[in-house]
Short mmCIF file of C-alpha atoms and ligand atoms in Angstrom, two decimals:
data_model
loop_
_atom_site.label_atom_id
_atom_site.label_comp_id
_atom_site.label_asym_id
_atom_site.label_seq_id
_atom_site.Cartn_x
_atom_site.Cartn_y
_atom_site.Cartn_z
CA UNK O 67 -56.41 9.62 -103.56
CA UNK O 68 -55.77 11.56 -100.32
CA UNK O 69 -52.63 10.48 -98.42
CA UNK O 70 -54.76 9.45 -95.45
CA UNK O 71 -56.76 7.02 -97.60
CA UNK O 72 -53.81 5.42 -99.32
CA UNK O 73 -53.21 1.79 -98.37
CA UNK O 74 -49.94 0.12 -99.30
CA UNK O 75 -50.35 -3.28 -100.87
CA UNK O 76 -47.57 -5.69 -99.89
CA UNK O 77 -46.32 -9.02 -101.23
CA UNK O 78 -44.19 -11.02 -98.80
CA UNK O 79 -41.65 -13.71 -99.66
CA UNK O 80 -40.57 -16.23 -97.01
CA UNK O 81 -43.06 -17.69 -94.53
CA UNK O 82 -40.69 -19.31 -92.03
CA UNK O 83 -39.83 -18.48 -88.41
CA UNK O 84 -39.76 -14.74 -88.95
CA UNK O 85 -41.62 -14.35 -92.26
CA UNK O 86 -44.83 -15.81 -90.87
CA UNK O 87 -44.66 -13.38 -87.93
CA UNK O 88 -44.14 -10.44 -90.31
CA UNK O 89 -47.05 -11.74 -92.40
CA UNK O 90 -49.36 -11.66 -89.37
CA UNK O 91 -48.23 -8.13 -88.54
CA UNK O 92 -48.70 -6.97 -92.13
CA UNK O 93 -52.13 -8.60 -92.33
CA UNK O 94 -53.55 -7.42 -88.99
CA UNK O 95 -51.39 -4.92 -87.11
CA UNK O 96 -49.80 -2.40 -89.49
CA UNK O 97 -51.93 0.66 -90.24
CA UNK O 98 -52.60 1.58 -93.89
CA UNK O 99 -51.26 -1.73 -95.12
CA UNK O 100 -52.80 -4.72 -96.88
CA UNK O 101 -51.02 -8.05 -97.19
CA UNK O 102 -52.08 -8.86 -100.76
CA UNK O 103 -49.74 -11.71 -101.66
CA UNK O 104 -47.46 -14.28 -100.05
CA UNK O 105 -44.76 -16.47 -101.56
CA UNK O 106 -42.79 -19.46 -100.35
CA UNK O 107 -41.24 -22.48 -101.99
CA UNK O 108 -43.30 -24.54 -99.53
CA UNK O 109 -46.83 -24.71 -100.91
CA UNK O 110 -48.33 -25.70 -97.55
CA UNK O 111 -47.05 -22.46 -95.99
CA UNK O 112 -48.65 -20.45 -98.80
CA UNK O 113 -51.98 -22.26 -98.46
CA UNK O 114 -51.99 -21.80 -94.67
CA UNK O 115 -51.15 -18.08 -94.90
CA UNK O 116 -53.87 -17.50 -97.52
CA UNK O 117 -56.45 -19.29 -95.40
CA UNK O 118 -55.46 -18.01 -91.96
CA UNK O 119 -54.52 -14.45 -92.85
CA UNK O 120 -57.07 -13.87 -95.61
CA UNK O 121 -54.41 -13.19 -98.26
CA UNK O 122 -55.89 -13.22 -101.80
CA UNK O 123 -52.80 -14.25 -103.81
CA UNK O 124 -50.29 -17.03 -103.13
CA UNK O 125 -47.21 -18.04 -105.10
CA UNK O 126 -44.51 -20.67 -104.97
CA UNK O 127 -42.39 -18.71 -107.47
CA UNK O 128 -41.07 -15.28 -106.55
CA UNK O 129 -40.91 -14.09 -110.17
CA UNK O 130 -44.65 -14.78 -110.54
CA UNK O 131 -45.46 -12.63 -107.50
CA UNK O 132 -43.46 -9.76 -109.02
CA UNK O 133 -45.91 -9.73 -111.97
CA UNK O 134 -48.81 -8.84 -109.66
CA UNK O 135 -49.82 -5.29 -110.62
CA UNK O 136 -51.83 -4.77 -107.40
CA UNK O 137 -48.65 -4.65 -105.29
CA UNK O 138 -46.79 -1.51 -104.18
CA UNK O 139 -44.08 -3.12 -102.06
CA UNK O 140 -42.18 -6.37 -101.62
CA UNK O 141 -41.24 -7.65 -98.18
CA UNK O 142 -38.32 -10.11 -98.16
CA UNK O 143 -38.04 -12.67 -95.34
CA UNK O 144 -36.47 -15.50 -97.32
CA UNK O 145 -33.14 -17.11 -96.29
CA UNK O 146 -30.21 -14.68 -96.32
CA UNK O 147 -28.60 -16.10 -99.48
CA UNK O 148 -31.59 -14.92 -101.56
CA UNK O 149 -31.85 -11.34 -100.31
CA UNK O 150 -29.59 -9.56 -102.81
CA UNK O 151 -31.06 -11.14 -105.91
CA UNK O 152 -34.65 -10.72 -104.69
CA UNK O 153 -34.05 -7.07 -103.75
CA UNK O 154 -32.64 -6.36 -107.22
CA UNK O 155 -35.53 -8.12 -108.96
CA UNK O 156 -38.15 -6.28 -106.90
CA UNK O 157 -36.57 -2.86 -107.42
CA UNK O 158 -36.23 -3.54 -111.16
CA UNK O 159 -39.94 -4.42 -111.27
CA UNK O 160 -40.74 -1.00 -109.74
CA UNK O 161 -41.56 -1.96 -106.13
CA UNK O 162 -40.59 -0.44 -102.80
CA UNK O 163 -38.58 -3.03 -100.87
CA UNK O 164 -38.10 -4.10 -97.27
CA UNK O 165 -35.49 -6.82 -96.75
CA UNK O 166 -34.64 -8.76 -93.66
CA UNK O 167 -31.02 -8.64 -92.50
CA UNK O 168 -28.32 -9.31 -93.53
CA UNK O 169 -28.25 -7.34 -96.78
CA UNK O 170 -26.04 -10.05 -98.27
CA UNK O 171 -23.61 -12.78 -97.37
CA UNK O 172 -20.80 -11.57 -99.63
CA UNK O 173 -19.24 -8.15 -100.11
CA UNK O 174 -19.55 -8.17 -103.91
CA UNK O 175 -23.31 -8.80 -103.90
CA UNK O 176 -23.87 -6.17 -101.19
CA UNK O 177 -21.97 -3.56 -103.22
CA UNK O 178 -23.96 -4.50 -106.31
CA UNK O 179 -27.27 -4.03 -104.46
CA UNK O 180 -26.03 -0.69 -103.15
CA UNK O 181 -25.67 0.45 -106.77
CA UNK O 182 -29.11 -0.88 -107.71
CA UNK O 183 -30.76 0.92 -104.76
CA UNK O 184 -28.92 4.07 -105.83
CA UNK O 185 -30.30 3.71 -109.37
CA UNK O 186 -33.88 3.37 -108.02
CA UNK O 187 -33.70 6.35 -105.70
CA UNK O 188 -37.40 7.17 -106.15
CA UNK O 189 -38.32 3.83 -104.49
CA UNK O 190 -38.14 3.21 -100.74
CA UNK O 191 -35.60 0.62 -99.61
CA UNK O 192 -35.30 -0.44 -95.99
CA UNK O 193 -33.29 -3.11 -94.19
CA UNK O 194 -34.61 -4.97 -91.14
CA UNK O 195 -32.26 -3.71 -88.42
CA UNK O 196 -35.21 -3.70 -86.06
CA UNK O 197 -33.19 -3.17 -82.89
CA UNK O 198 -32.87 0.49 -83.86
CA UNK O 199 -36.68 0.65 -83.46
CA UNK O 200 -36.70 -1.05 -80.05
CA UNK O 201 -37.74 1.57 -77.48
CA UNK O 202 -34.75 0.97 -75.20
CA UNK O 203 -32.17 1.03 -78.00
CA UNK O 204 -33.77 4.16 -79.50
CA UNK O 205 -33.80 5.82 -76.05
CA UNK O 206 -30.09 5.06 -75.60
CA UNK O 207 -29.39 6.67 -78.99
CA UNK O 208 -31.26 9.81 -77.94
CA UNK O 209 -29.27 9.91 -74.69
CA UNK O 210 -26.02 9.73 -76.65
CA UNK O 211 -27.19 12.49 -79.00
CA UNK O 212 -28.12 14.62 -75.98
CA UNK O 213 -24.55 14.22 -74.70
CA UNK O 214 -25.53 12.29 -71.55
CA UNK O 215 -22.42 10.07 -71.62
CA UNK O 216 -20.07 12.43 -73.47
CA UNK O 217 -18.28 10.93 -76.46
CA UNK O 218 -19.15 7.22 -76.93
CA UNK O 219 -15.86 5.31 -77.22
CA UNK O 220 -16.61 1.63 -76.66
CA UNK O 221 -19.57 -0.64 -77.37
CA UNK O 222 -19.80 -4.07 -75.76
CA UNK O 223 -22.49 -6.48 -76.91
CA UNK O 224 -23.79 -9.91 -75.99
CA UNK O 225 -26.07 -11.58 -78.52
CA UNK O 226 -26.92 -15.04 -77.27
CA UNK O 227 -29.61 -17.32 -78.67
CA UNK O 228 -31.34 -19.76 -76.32
CA UNK O 229 -29.86 -23.27 -76.16
CA UNK O 230 -33.39 -24.65 -76.49
CA UNK O 231 -33.51 -23.24 -80.05
CA UNK O 232 -30.41 -25.23 -81.06
CA UNK O 233 -32.22 -28.23 -82.63
CA UNK O 234 -34.31 -25.94 -84.85
CA UNK O 235 -31.22 -23.85 -85.65
CA UNK O 236 -29.25 -26.95 -86.70
CA UNK O 237 -32.10 -27.88 -89.03
CA UNK O 238 -32.24 -24.32 -90.38
CA UNK O 239 -28.45 -24.20 -90.87
CA UNK O 240 -28.39 -27.51 -92.76
CA UNK O 241 -31.01 -26.29 -95.26
CA UNK O 242 -30.12 -22.63 -95.48
CA UNK O 243 -26.65 -21.18 -95.38
CA UNK O 244 -26.98 -18.36 -92.85
CA UNK O 245 -23.52 -16.89 -93.30
CA UNK O 246 -22.35 -18.11 -89.90
CA UNK O 247 -22.47 -16.69 -86.39
CA UNK O 248 -21.09 -13.24 -87.21
CA UNK O 249 -23.10 -12.46 -90.38
CA UNK O 250 -26.26 -14.08 -89.07
CA UNK O 251 -26.36 -13.12 -85.39
CA UNK O 252 -23.70 -10.55 -84.50
CA UNK O 253 -24.77 -8.42 -87.49
CA UNK O 254 -27.37 -6.58 -85.36
CA UNK O 255 -24.72 -5.67 -82.80
CA UNK O 256 -22.22 -4.67 -85.49
CA UNK O 257 -24.84 -2.30 -86.90
CA UNK O 258 -25.69 -0.91 -83.45
CA UNK O 259 -22.02 -0.26 -82.66
CA UNK O 260 -21.62 1.74 -85.91
CA UNK O 261 -24.82 3.62 -85.08
CA UNK O 262 -23.88 4.46 -81.51
CA UNK O 263 -20.20 5.19 -82.12
CA UNK O 264 -20.80 7.14 -85.35
CA UNK O 265 -17.71 5.43 -86.76
CA UNK O 266 -16.83 2.66 -89.21
CA UNK O 267 -14.73 -0.39 -88.42
CA UNK O 268 -11.10 -0.60 -89.47
CA UNK O 269 -9.79 -3.94 -88.21
CA UNK O 270 -11.12 -7.06 -86.52
CA UNK O 271 -9.88 -10.13 -84.73
CA UNK O 272 -12.48 -12.84 -84.20
CA UNK O 273 -12.36 -16.21 -82.49
CA UNK O 274 -14.90 -18.93 -81.84
CA UNK O 275 -15.54 -22.56 -81.05
CA UNK O 276 -18.17 -25.27 -80.71
CA UNK O 277 -17.94 -27.15 -77.44
CA UNK O 278 -21.39 -28.50 -76.67
CA UNK O 279 -22.52 -28.94 -80.30
CA UNK O 280 -19.45 -29.98 -82.37
CA UNK O 281 -21.85 -30.47 -85.34
CA UNK O 282 -21.45 -26.74 -85.86
CA UNK O 283 -17.78 -27.29 -86.74
CA UNK O 284 -18.89 -29.32 -89.75
CA UNK O 285 -21.04 -26.37 -90.84
CA UNK O 286 -17.94 -24.11 -90.52
CA UNK O 287 -19.83 -22.23 -87.84
CA UNK O 288 -19.23 -21.53 -84.15
CA UNK O 289 -21.43 -22.13 -81.16
CA UNK O 290 -19.87 -19.21 -79.32
CA UNK O 291 -17.67 -16.51 -80.82
CA UNK O 292 -16.12 -13.19 -79.96
CA UNK O 293 -14.81 -10.30 -82.02
CA UNK O 294 -12.66 -7.38 -81.03
CA UNK O 295 -13.11 -4.48 -83.45
CA UNK O 296 -11.07 -1.33 -83.91
CA UNK O 297 -13.26 1.54 -85.12
CA UNK O 298 -12.20 4.91 -86.55
CA UNK O 299 -10.97 7.46 -84.01
CA UNK O 300 -9.56 4.75 -81.69
CA UNK O 301 -13.09 3.69 -80.78
CA UNK O 302 -13.69 0.06 -79.85
CA UNK O 303 -16.19 -2.77 -80.07
CA UNK O 304 -16.36 -6.05 -78.17
CA UNK O 305 -18.89 -8.53 -79.52
CA UNK O 306 -19.86 -11.87 -78.01
CA UNK O 307 -22.29 -14.01 -79.99
CA UNK O 308 -23.54 -17.47 -79.19
CA UNK O 309 -26.20 -20.07 -79.71
CA UNK O 310 -25.96 -21.98 -76.45
CA UNK O 311 -27.43 -19.67 -73.81
CA UNK O 312 -29.07 -21.98 -71.29
CA UNK O 313 -31.02 -19.28 -69.42
CA UNK O 314 -32.81 -17.97 -72.53
CA UNK O 315 -32.40 -15.19 -75.11
CA UNK O 316 -29.79 -12.80 -73.80
CA UNK O 317 -29.29 -9.56 -75.70
CA UNK O 318 -27.23 -7.03 -73.80
CA UNK O 319 -25.46 -3.87 -74.90
CA UNK O 320 -23.21 -1.39 -73.12
CA UNK O 321 -21.99 1.92 -74.49
CA UNK O 322 -19.10 3.47 -72.60
CA UNK O 323 -18.56 7.18 -73.09
CA UNK O 324 -16.09 9.78 -71.84
CA UNK O 325 -18.58 10.98 -69.21
CA UNK O 326 -20.73 7.98 -68.42
CA UNK O 327 -22.14 4.79 -69.81
CA UNK O 328 -25.42 3.24 -70.86
CA UNK O 329 -26.51 -0.37 -70.46
CA UNK O 330 -29.44 -1.99 -72.24
CA UNK O 331 -30.85 -5.35 -71.23
CA UNK O 332 -28.21 -6.15 -68.60
CA UNK O 333 -30.66 -8.57 -67.05
CA UNK O 334 -32.70 -9.84 -70.00
CA UNK O 335 -35.88 -10.21 -67.99
CA UNK O 336 -39.09 -11.44 -69.55
CA UNK O 337 -41.24 -8.95 -67.66
CA UNK O 338 -41.48 -7.23 -64.28
CA UNK O 339 -42.60 -10.30 -62.36
CA UNK O 340 -40.42 -11.80 -59.64
CA UNK O 341 -41.33 -15.34 -58.60
CA UNK O 342 -40.36 -16.40 -55.08
CA UNK O 343 -40.63 -20.07 -54.17
CA UNK O 344 -38.59 -22.95 -52.73
CA UNK O 345 -36.02 -22.51 -55.52
CA UNK O 346 -35.29 -18.90 -54.56
CA UNK O 347 -36.02 -15.53 -56.15
CA UNK O 348 -36.59 -16.01 -59.86
CA UNK O 349 -36.74 -13.54 -62.74
CA UNK O 350 -37.53 -15.34 -65.98
CA UNK O 351 -35.56 -14.56 -69.14
CA UNK O 352 -36.97 -13.65 -72.59
CA UNK O 353 -37.14 -16.82 -74.67
CA UNK O 354 -36.43 -15.61 -78.20
CA UNK O 355 -36.24 -12.78 -80.71
CA UNK O 356 -39.98 -12.67 -81.40
CA UNK O 357 -40.73 -12.10 -77.73
CA UNK O 358 -37.88 -9.67 -76.96
CA UNK O 359 -38.32 -7.54 -80.07
CA UNK O 360 -42.08 -7.81 -80.60
CA UNK O 361 -42.56 -4.04 -80.49
CA UNK O 362 -39.52 -3.36 -82.70
CA UNK O 363 -40.71 -5.77 -85.42
CA UNK O 364 -43.96 -3.81 -85.54
CA UNK O 365 -42.47 -0.33 -85.41
CA UNK O 366 -39.89 -0.92 -88.15
CA UNK O 367 -42.66 -2.00 -90.54
CA UNK O 368 -44.93 0.89 -89.51
CA UNK O 369 -42.02 3.15 -90.43
CA UNK O 370 -41.52 1.39 -93.81
CA UNK O 371 -45.18 1.87 -94.73
CA UNK O 372 -45.12 5.50 -93.54
CA UNK O 373 -42.04 6.21 -95.65
CA UNK O 374 -43.84 4.96 -98.75
CA UNK O 375 -46.97 6.96 -97.99
CA UNK O 376 -45.06 10.11 -97.08
CA UNK O 377 -42.54 9.76 -99.89
CA UNK O 378 -39.46 9.85 -97.64
CA UNK O 379 -36.53 7.56 -96.82
CA UNK O 380 -36.08 5.43 -93.67
CA UNK O 381 -33.12 5.99 -91.37
CA UNK O 382 -31.78 2.48 -91.98
CA UNK O 383 -30.25 2.61 -95.45
CA UNK O 384 -28.59 0.30 -97.91
CA UNK O 385 -25.26 1.72 -96.70
CA UNK O 386 -25.97 0.32 -93.24
CA UNK O 387 -26.45 -3.03 -94.92
CA UNK O 388 -23.22 -2.73 -96.90
CA UNK O 389 -21.04 -1.61 -93.97
CA UNK O 390 -22.44 -4.25 -91.62
CA UNK O 391 -22.04 -7.01 -94.22
CA UNK O 392 -18.43 -5.97 -94.84
CA UNK O 393 -17.72 -5.97 -91.11
CA UNK O 394 -19.58 -9.25 -90.53
CA UNK O 395 -17.66 -10.83 -93.40
CA UNK O 396 -14.35 -9.55 -91.97
CA UNK O 397 -15.26 -11.18 -88.61
CA UNK O 398 -16.00 -14.44 -90.43
CA UNK O 399 -12.68 -14.28 -92.32
CA UNK O 400 -10.77 -13.56 -89.13
CA UNK O 401 -12.50 -16.45 -87.32
CA UNK O 402 -11.71 -18.81 -90.21
CA UNK O 403 -8.07 -17.77 -90.69
CA UNK O 404 -7.08 -16.83 -87.14
CA UNK O 405 -5.67 -13.58 -88.53
CA UNK O 406 -6.33 -9.92 -87.80
CA UNK O 407 -8.38 -8.67 -90.77
CA UNK O 408 -8.40 -5.15 -92.15
CA UNK O 409 -11.97 -4.05 -92.89
CA UNK O 410 -12.48 -2.94 -96.50
CA UNK O 411 -13.46 0.72 -96.81
CA UNK O 412 -16.28 1.73 -99.17
CA UNK O 413 -18.05 4.90 -100.24
CA UNK O 414 -21.58 5.56 -99.09
CA UNK O 415 -24.25 5.39 -101.80
CA UNK O 416 -25.28 8.78 -103.22
CA UNK O 417 -28.96 8.43 -102.49
N1 NAD N 640 -34.30 -9.37 -87.77
C1 NAD N 640 -34.16 -10.46 -87.03
O1 NAD N 640 -34.04 -10.40 -85.82
C2 NAD N 640 -34.21 -11.80 -87.67
C3 NAD N 640 -34.57 -12.94 -86.92
C4 NAD N 640 -34.66 -14.17 -87.59
C5 NAD N 640 -34.40 -14.26 -88.93
N2 NAD N 640 -34.02 -13.14 -89.63
C6 NAD N 640 -33.73 -13.22 -91.06
O2 NAD N 640 -34.93 -13.53 -91.75
C7 NAD N 640 -34.65 -14.39 -92.84
C8 NAD N 640 -35.53 -15.64 -92.73
O3 NAD N 640 -35.18 -16.29 -91.56
P1 NAD N 640 -36.14 -17.44 -90.95
O4 NAD N 640 -35.54 -17.79 -89.67
O5 NAD N 640 -37.55 -16.99 -91.01
O6 NAD N 640 -35.89 -18.60 -92.03
P2 NAD N 640 -36.77 -19.93 -92.29
O7 NAD N 640 -35.88 -20.94 -92.89
O8 NAD N 640 -37.55 -20.28 -91.08
O9 NAD N 640 -37.81 -19.46 -93.40
C9 NAD N 640 -37.43 -19.21 -94.73
C10 NAD N 640 -38.69 -19.13 -95.58
O10 NAD N 640 -38.32 -18.80 -96.93
C11 NAD N 640 -38.88 -19.78 -97.82
N3 NAD N 640 -37.98 -19.88 -98.96
C12 NAD N 640 -36.79 -20.51 -99.03
N4 NAD N 640 -36.23 -20.31 -100.24
C13 NAD N 640 -37.10 -19.54 -100.95
C14 NAD N 640 -37.11 -18.99 -102.27
N5 NAD N 640 -36.10 -19.21 -103.11
N6 NAD N 640 -38.18 -18.27 -102.66
C15 NAD N 640 -39.21 -18.08 -101.83
N7 NAD N 640 -39.27 -18.55 -100.57
C16 NAD N 640 -38.22 -19.27 -100.13
C17 NAD N 640 -38.99 -21.05 -96.98
O11 NAD N 640 -39.93 -21.93 -97.52
C18 NAD N 640 -39.48 -20.44 -95.66
O12 NAD N 640 -40.84 -20.12 -95.75
C19 NAD N 640 -33.16 -14.69 -92.79
O13 NAD N 640 -32.50 -13.87 -93.71
C20 NAD N 640 -32.75 -14.32 -91.38
O14 NAD N 640 -31.42 -13.83 -91.29
C21 NAD N 640 -33.96 -11.93 -89.03
#
């Protein structure tokens, strides 16, 4: 078959908040891709996806989906605690794999997956750090590479989920262990800081608290947290993460360099509309990750499918998953113990 005719047949696991959105993209919006199978432990989600998205095969058991010989790739959007095992199973069964972030919730499992990916180097593996595919974040990276701000030395990030999403998050957190604020939310920013600074983390001090929703204390999580990270070469990271942002979904990043700085999303505006009425001059805020990163969720998957068709590797690697999990876990340890934590150093995979 000519490359241009080749369609990649995908089986997706996890049909929740994000998985269902990915399923719609895979079914209708990604070129050269067919969503052939879906899997969820909730049968009603499988039935709905089959009916509404025209998917021929549905499963409530992941292992059964892996027996489907029509599939080329597995797309993992299940809760974070399942990622490592499901990645290993899919690679062992011969599939290309896309997994949502984080790679894993524990360092040991992330290192184990790194080895498995290394062993299956002829298969494509990609991790869902979609912010790297957001046009503004990608533009900032190109500016840094072009030397526009000199040497990047400090990254400051805000990653704040809307307060209105708190009830659904509390439900999610009770049923699925997310790894906590730093591994679940700040992980995108931790990855971006590594990417922009071109350096790995060495030490972290993290703090946090739950003031409006003390229920989060019982889940050993924090409503709002902050981490101060020392990177190699005396570079620095300041990360604020939270789940109680009353004005909406606020994702903001600043990169300070020796000869300038870049800011992304300083005012997290929904669009270019300004409303003027008796309340004043109003710019609405984005209301969640699906709205803010709509384009990035599409472009990362377009890239995954292209990599399979063109027999090449994506820029986001298993190493990015390992390093970010190690750093996220160090933040979590520091938050829990109140101590400065040294970040474990690891070798990159030889893939
Ligand atoms: N990249 C991002 O910006 C981003 C945003 C949100 C979520 N995520 C990640 O996506 C993943 C899913 O998050 P979500 O918010 O959609 O979760 P969710 O709880 O809404 O959905 C989880 C889905 O997985 C299914 N499921 C649970 N256990 C399963 C199993 N053992 N086998 C098969 N299916 C199973 C559930 O039935 C549900 O369909 C998480 O790892 C999360 O960290 C990433």
